[in-house]
CSV table of C-alpha atoms in Angstrom, one decimal:
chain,number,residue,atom,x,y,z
A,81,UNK,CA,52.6,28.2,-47.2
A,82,UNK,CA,50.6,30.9,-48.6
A,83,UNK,CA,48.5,30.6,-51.6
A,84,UNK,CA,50.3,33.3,-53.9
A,85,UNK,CA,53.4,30.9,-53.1
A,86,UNK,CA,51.3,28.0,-54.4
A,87,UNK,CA,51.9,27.1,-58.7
A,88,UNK,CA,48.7,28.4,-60.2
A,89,UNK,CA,48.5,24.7,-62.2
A,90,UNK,CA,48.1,23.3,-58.9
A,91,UNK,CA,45.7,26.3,-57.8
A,92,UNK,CA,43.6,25.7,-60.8
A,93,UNK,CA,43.4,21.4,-60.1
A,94,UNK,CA,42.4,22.0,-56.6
A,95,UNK,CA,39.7,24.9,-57.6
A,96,UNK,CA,38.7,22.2,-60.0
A,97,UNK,CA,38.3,19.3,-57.1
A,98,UNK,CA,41.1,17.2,-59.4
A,99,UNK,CA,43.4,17.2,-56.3
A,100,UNK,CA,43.5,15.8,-53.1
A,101,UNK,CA,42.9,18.2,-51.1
A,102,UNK,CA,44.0,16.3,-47.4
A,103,UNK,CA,42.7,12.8,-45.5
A,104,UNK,CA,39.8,14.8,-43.4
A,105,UNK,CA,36.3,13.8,-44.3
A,106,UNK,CA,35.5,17.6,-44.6
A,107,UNK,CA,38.3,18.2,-46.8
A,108,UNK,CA,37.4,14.8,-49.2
A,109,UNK,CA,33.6,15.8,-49.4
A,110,UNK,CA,34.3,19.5,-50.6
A,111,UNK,CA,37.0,18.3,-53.1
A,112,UNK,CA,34.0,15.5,-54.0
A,113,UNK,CA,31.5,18.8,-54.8
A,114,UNK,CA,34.3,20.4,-56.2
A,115,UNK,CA,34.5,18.1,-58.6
A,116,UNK,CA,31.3,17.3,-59.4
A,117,UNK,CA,30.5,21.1,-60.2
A,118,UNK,CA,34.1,20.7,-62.6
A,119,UNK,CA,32.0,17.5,-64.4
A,120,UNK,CA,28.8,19.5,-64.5
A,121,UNK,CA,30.4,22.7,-66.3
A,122,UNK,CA,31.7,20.1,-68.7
A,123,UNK,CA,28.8,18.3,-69.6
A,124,UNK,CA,26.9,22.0,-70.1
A,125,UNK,CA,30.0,22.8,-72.3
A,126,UNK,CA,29.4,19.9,-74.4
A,127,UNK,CA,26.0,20.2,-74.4
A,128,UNK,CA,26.0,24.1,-75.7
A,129,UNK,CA,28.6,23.0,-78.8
A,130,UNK,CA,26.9,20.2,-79.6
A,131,UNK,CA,23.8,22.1,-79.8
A,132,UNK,CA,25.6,25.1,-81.5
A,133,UNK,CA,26.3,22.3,-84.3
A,134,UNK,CA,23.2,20.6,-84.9
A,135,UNK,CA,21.7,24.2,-85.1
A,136,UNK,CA,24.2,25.5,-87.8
A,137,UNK,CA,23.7,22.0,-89.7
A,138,UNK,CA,20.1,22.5,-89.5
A,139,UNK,CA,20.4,26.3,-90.7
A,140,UNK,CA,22.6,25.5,-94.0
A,141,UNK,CA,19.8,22.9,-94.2
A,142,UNK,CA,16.9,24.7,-94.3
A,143,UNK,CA,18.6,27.6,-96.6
A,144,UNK,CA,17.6,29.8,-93.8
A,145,UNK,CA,18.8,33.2,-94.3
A,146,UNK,CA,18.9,36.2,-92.8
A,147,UNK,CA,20.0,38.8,-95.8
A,148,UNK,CA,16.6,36.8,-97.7
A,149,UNK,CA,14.6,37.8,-94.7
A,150,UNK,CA,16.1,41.6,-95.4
A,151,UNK,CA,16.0,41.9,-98.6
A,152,UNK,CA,12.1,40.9,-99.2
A,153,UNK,CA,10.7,42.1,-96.3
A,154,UNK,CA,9.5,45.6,-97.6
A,155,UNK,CA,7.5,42.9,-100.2
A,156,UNK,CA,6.2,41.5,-97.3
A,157,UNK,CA,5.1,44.8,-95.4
A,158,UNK,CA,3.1,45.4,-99.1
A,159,UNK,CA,1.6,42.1,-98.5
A,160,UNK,CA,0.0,42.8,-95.5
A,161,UNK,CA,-1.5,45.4,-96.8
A,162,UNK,CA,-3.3,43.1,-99.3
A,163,UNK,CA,-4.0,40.8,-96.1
A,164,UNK,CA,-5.4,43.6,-94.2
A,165,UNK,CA,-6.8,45.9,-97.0
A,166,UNK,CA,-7.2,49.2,-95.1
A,167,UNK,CA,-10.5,51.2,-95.2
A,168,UNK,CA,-12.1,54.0,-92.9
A,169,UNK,CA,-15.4,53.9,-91.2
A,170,UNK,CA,-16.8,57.1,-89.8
A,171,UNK,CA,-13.3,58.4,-90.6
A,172,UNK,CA,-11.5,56.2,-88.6
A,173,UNK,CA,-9.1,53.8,-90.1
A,174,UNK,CA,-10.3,50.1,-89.8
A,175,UNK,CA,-9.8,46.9,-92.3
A,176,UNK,CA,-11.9,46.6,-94.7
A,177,UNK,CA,-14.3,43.9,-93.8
A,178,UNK,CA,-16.2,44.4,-96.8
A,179,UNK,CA,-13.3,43.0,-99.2
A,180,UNK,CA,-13.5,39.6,-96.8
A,181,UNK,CA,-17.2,39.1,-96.9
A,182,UNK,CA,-17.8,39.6,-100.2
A,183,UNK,CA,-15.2,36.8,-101.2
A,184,UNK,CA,-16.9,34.6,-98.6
A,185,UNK,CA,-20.3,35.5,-100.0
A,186,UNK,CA,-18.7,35.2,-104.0
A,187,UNK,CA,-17.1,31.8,-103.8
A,188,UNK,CA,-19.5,30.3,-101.4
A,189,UNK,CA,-16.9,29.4,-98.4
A,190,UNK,CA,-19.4,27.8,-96.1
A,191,UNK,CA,-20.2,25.5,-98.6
A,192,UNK,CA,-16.6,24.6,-99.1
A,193,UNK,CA,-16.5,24.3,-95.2
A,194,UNK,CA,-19.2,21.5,-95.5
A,195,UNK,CA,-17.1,19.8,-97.7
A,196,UNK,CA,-14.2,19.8,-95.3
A,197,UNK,CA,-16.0,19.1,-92.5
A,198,UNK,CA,-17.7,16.1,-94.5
A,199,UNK,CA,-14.1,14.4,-95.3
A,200,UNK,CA,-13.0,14.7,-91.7
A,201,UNK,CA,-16.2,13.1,-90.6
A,202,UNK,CA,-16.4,10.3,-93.6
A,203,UNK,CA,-12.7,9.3,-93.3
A,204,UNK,CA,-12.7,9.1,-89.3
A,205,UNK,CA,-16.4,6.7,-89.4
A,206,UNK,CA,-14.3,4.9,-92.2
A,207,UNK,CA,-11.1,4.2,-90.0
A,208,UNK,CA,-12.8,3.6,-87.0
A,209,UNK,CA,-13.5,0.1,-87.6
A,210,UNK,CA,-9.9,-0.8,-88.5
A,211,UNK,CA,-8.4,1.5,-85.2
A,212,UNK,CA,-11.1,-0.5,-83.0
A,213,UNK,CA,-9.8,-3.8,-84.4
A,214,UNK,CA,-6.3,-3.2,-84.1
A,215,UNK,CA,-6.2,-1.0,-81.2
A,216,UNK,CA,-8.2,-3.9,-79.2
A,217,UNK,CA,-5.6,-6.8,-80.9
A,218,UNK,CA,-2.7,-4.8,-80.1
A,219,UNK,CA,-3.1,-4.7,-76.5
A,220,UNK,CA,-1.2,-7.2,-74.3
A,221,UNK,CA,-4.1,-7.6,-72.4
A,222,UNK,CA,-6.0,-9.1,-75.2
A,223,UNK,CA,-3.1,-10.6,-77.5
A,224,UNK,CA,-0.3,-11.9,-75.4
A,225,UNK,CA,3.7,-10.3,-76.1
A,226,UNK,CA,5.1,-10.8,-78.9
A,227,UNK,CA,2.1,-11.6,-80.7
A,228,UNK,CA,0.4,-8.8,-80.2
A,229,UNK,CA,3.6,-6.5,-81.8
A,230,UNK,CA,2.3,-7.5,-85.6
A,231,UNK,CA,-0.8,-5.4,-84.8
A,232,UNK,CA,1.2,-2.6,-82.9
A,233,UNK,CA,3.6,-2.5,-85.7
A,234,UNK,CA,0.7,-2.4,-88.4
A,235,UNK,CA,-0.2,0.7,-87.0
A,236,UNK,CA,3.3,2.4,-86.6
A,237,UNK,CA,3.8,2.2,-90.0
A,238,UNK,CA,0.5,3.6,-90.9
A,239,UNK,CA,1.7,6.6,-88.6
A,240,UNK,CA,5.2,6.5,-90.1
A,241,UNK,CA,3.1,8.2,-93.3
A,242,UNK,CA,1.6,11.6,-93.2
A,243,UNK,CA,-1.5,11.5,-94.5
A,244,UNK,CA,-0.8,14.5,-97.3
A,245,UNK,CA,1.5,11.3,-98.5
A,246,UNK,CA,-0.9,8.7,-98.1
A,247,UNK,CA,-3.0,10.9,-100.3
A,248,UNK,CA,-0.6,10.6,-102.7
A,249,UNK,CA,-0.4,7.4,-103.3
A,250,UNK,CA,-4.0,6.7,-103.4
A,251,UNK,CA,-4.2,9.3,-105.8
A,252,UNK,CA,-3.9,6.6,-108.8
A,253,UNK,CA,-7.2,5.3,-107.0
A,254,UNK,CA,-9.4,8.1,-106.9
A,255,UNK,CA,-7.5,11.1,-108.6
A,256,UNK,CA,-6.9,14.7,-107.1
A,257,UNK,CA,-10.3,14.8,-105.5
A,258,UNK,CA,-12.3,15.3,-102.2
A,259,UNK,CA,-12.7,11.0,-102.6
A,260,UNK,CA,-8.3,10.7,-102.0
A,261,UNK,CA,-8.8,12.5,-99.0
A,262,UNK,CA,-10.9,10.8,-97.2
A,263,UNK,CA,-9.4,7.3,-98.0
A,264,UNK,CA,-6.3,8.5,-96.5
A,265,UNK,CA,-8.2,10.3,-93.2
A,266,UNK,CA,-9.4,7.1,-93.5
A,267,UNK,CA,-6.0,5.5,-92.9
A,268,UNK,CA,-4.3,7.9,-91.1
A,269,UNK,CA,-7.3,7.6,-88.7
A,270,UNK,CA,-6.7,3.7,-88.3
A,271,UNK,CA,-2.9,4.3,-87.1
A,272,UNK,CA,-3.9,7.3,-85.0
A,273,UNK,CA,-6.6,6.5,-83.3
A,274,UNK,CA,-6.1,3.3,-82.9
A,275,UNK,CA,-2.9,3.5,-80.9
A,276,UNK,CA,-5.0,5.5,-78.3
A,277,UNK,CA,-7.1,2.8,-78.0
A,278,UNK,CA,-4.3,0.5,-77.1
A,279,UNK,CA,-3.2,3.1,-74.6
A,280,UNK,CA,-6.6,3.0,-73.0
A,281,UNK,CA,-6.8,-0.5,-72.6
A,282,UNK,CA,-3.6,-1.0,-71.2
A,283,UNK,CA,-4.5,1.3,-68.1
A,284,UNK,CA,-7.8,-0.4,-67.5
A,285,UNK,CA,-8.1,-2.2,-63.8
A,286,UNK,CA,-8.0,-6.0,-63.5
A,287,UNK,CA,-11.1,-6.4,-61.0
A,288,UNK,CA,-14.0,-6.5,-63.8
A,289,UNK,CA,-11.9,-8.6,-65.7
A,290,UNK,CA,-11.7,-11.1,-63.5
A,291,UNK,CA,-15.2,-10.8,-62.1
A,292,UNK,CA,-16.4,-12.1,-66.4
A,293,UNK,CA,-13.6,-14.5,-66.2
A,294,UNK,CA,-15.3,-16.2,-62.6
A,295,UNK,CA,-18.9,-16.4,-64.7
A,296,UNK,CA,-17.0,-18.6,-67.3
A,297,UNK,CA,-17.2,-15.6,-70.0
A,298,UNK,CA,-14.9,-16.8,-73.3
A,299,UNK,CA,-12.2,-14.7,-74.3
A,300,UNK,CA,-14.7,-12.5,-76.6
A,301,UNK,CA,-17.2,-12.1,-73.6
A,302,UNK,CA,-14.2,-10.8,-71.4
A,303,UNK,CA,-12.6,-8.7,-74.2
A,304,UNK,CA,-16.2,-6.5,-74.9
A,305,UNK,CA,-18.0,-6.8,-70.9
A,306,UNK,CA,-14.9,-7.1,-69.2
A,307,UNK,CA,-12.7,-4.6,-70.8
A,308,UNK,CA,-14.5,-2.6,-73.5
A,309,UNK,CA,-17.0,-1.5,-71.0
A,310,UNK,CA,-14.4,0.1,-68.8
A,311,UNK,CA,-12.9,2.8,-71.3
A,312,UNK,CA,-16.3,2.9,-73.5
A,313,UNK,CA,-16.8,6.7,-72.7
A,314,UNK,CA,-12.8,7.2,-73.2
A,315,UNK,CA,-13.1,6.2,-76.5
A,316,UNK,CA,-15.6,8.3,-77.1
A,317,UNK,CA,-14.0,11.1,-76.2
A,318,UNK,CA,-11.0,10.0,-78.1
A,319,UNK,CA,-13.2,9.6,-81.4
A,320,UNK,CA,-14.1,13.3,-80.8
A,321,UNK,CA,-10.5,14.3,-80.2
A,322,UNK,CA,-9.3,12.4,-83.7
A,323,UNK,CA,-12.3,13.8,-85.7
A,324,UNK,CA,-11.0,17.5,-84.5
A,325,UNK,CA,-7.7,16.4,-86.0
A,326,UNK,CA,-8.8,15.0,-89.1
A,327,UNK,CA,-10.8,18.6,-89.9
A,328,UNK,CA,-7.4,20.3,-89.8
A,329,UNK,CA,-6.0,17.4,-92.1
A,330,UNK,CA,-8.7,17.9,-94.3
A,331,UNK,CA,-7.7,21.2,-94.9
A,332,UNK,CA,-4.4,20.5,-95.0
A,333,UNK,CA,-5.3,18.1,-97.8
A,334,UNK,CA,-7.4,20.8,-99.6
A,335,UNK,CA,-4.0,22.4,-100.5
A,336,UNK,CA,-3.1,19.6,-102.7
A,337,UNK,CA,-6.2,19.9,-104.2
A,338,UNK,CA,-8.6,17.5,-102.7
A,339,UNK,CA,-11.1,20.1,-102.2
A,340,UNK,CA,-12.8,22.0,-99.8
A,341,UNK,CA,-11.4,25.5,-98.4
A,342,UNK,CA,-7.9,24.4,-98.3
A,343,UNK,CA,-8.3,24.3,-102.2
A,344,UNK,CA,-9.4,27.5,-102.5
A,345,UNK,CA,-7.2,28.9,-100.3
A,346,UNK,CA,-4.2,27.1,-102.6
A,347,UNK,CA,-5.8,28.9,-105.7
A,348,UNK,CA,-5.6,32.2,-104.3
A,349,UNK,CA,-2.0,31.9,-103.2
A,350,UNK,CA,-1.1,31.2,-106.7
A,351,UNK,CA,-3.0,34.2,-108.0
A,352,UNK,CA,-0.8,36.2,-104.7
A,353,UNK,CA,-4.5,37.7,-104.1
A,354,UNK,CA,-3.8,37.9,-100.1
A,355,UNK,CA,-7.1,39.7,-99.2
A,356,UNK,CA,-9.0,36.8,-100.6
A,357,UNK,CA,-6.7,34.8,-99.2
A,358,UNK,CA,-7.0,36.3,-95.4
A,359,UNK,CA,-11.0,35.7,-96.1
A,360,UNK,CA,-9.9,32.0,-96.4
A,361,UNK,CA,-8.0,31.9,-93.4
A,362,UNK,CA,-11.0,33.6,-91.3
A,363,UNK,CA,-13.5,30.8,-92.3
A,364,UNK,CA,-10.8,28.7,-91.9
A,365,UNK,CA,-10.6,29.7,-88.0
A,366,UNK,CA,-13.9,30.0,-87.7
A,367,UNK,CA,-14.7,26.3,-88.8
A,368,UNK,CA,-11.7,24.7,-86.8
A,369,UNK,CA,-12.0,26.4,-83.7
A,370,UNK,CA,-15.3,25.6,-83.9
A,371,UNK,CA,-15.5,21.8,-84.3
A,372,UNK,CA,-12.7,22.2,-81.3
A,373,UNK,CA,-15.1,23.6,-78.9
A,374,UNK,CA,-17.8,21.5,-79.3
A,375,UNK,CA,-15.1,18.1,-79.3
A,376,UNK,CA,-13.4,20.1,-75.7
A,377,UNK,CA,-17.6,20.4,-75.0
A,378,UNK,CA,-18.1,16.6,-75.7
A,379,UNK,CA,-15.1,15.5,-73.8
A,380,UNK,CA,-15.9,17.0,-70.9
A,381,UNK,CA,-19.6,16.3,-70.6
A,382,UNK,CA,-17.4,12.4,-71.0
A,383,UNK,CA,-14.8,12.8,-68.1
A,384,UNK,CA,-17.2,13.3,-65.8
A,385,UNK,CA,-14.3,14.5,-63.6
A,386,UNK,CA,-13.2,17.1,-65.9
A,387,UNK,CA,-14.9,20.4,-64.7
A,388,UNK,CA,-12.8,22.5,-66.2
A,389,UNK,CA,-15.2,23.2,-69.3
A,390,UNK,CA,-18.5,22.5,-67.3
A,391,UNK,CA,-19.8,26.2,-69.2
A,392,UNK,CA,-22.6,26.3,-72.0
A,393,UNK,CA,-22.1,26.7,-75.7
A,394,UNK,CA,-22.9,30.4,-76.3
A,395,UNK,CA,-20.8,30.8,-72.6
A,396,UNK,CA,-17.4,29.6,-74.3
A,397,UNK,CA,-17.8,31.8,-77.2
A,398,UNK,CA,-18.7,34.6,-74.9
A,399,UNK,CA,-16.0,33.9,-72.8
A,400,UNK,CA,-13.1,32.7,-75.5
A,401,UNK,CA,-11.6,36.1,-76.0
A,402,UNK,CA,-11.1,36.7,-72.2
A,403,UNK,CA,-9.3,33.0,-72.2
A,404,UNK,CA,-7.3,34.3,-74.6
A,405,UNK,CA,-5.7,37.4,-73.1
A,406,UNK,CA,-5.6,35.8,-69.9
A,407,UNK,CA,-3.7,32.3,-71.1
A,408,UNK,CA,-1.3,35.2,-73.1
A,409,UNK,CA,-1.0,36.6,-69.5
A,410,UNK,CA,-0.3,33.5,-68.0
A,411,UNK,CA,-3.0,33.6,-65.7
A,412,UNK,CA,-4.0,30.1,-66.5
């Protein structure tokens, strides 16, 4: 029988692998492929209209709109103009660096970096002690399962809350201030960091432990020579790592006015004066990117494995823009 004389129905099921194609064991393992590339089509089918849903659902959501994003984008093209306030030097066209500094100079931004650095660093020395406590008590290696969920589930709630939000609601404590920040860096650092911690301590190795538990150590004795001595340097490093995150919470928390540069960068944005507002973004990058290096600097002098970032101070800055063209590249 030839295939044109075959019904395309039954063309299409055997294409598919949905029918028997004959007893050989050839014959049953290409109808088996056949129809196992027939189930994976499927699944991507589902996969791309399910996706195709949740993506218009999140778009009517969101009040995203493309005729908005027409309609004011000549007012944003004027904006950058105000971000970037054009100048000449020598005759050639430049940005005006002038405008920045002189803001940066005027409203005394360094000393509102101080002040944002000083909440990240208050509110993660604050928190420590509480992440320490329950990231130790939440381990099963130190407080058997289930007990040791209470403290595990202490600190999911505490991440459950942003800490803009936690800032809130301490804000009938200490008012719209610098003070409500650092309580809730404070808090945010306990849930944070210390679920780290409990990561940490999980992966530590059993023979020091049981090398305290053979001297007759207690429980305590175990718990800080047994297995607080094996991820001592760890947690250093993570302390680092959290501190880094709290100084871009703090500015984050500056925009809700408890101080620093992200308050001043809130009070230009409701003035719409963008070239002051750049200036804040500069010191902004500066101050950041700067507590990151020397954290990436401290964790690697740490991991005494991790020679990745085995280069001096002045070397990284020297070297930062060429890791940033290459990574862009993908050569690294």
């Amino acid at each position: 029988m030839s295939s044109d004389s075959v019904p395309l129905g039954r063309r299409l099921r055997r294409y598919l692998g949905l029918e028997s194609c004959g007893d050989r064991p050839v014959e049953r393992k290409l109808q088996d492929l056949k129809r196992r590339k027939t189930i994976r089509r499927l699944w991507l089918v589902v996969g791309v209209v399910v996706l195709s849903i949740l993506m218009w659902v999140s778009l009517r959501m969101s009040e995203f709109s493309l005729g908005q994003l027409i309609e004011y984008y000549p007012q944003f093209v004027e904006a950058l103009y105000g971000y970037f306030p054009p100048t000449s030097y020598f005759g050639i066209p430049f940005i005006d660096l002038s405008a920045y500094w002189a803001f940066i100079v005027g409203e005394n931004l360094f000393g509102a970096a101080v002040v944002t650095v000083s909440i990240a660093f208050a509110g993660t020395v604050i928190g420590l002690p509480g992440a320490l406590l329950l990231g130790v008590l939440a381990s099963e290696r130190v407080i058997p399962y289930p007990f040791n969920f209470l403290f595990r589930s202490i600190m999911a709630m505490i991440r459950a809350i942003p800490a803009i939000v936690w800032a809130l609601i301490f804000i009938p404590l200490g008012g719209v201030s610098p003070f409500t920040g650092t309580l809730a860096i404070a808090v945010d650092t306990v849930g944070y960091l210390g679920r780290l911690f409990t990561d940490e301590l999980e992966e530590i190795e059993d023979g020091p432990i049981e090398g305290i538990r053979s001297t007759g150590a207690n429980k305590s004795q175990v718990v800080s020579f047994g297995m607080l001595s094996q991820v001592f340097r760890q947690y250093l490093a993570w302390i680092a790592f959290d501190f880094e995150h709290n100084v871009r919470v703090a500015i984050t928390l500056g925009v809700i006015g408890a101080g620093g540069l992200g308050l001043i960068l809130e009070i230009q944005r409701q003035t719409f004066n963008y070239t002051n507002m750049m200036a804040c973004i500069i010191v902004i990058v500066f101050v950041a990117g700067s507590v990151e290096l020397l954290s990436q600097r401290l964790r690697s002098y740490l991991r005494e494995d991790d020679d990745v970032e085995q280069i001096g101070l002045l070397e990284a800055f020297r070297t930062a823009p060429r890791k940033i063209v290459e990574s862009t590249t993908n050569r690294r």
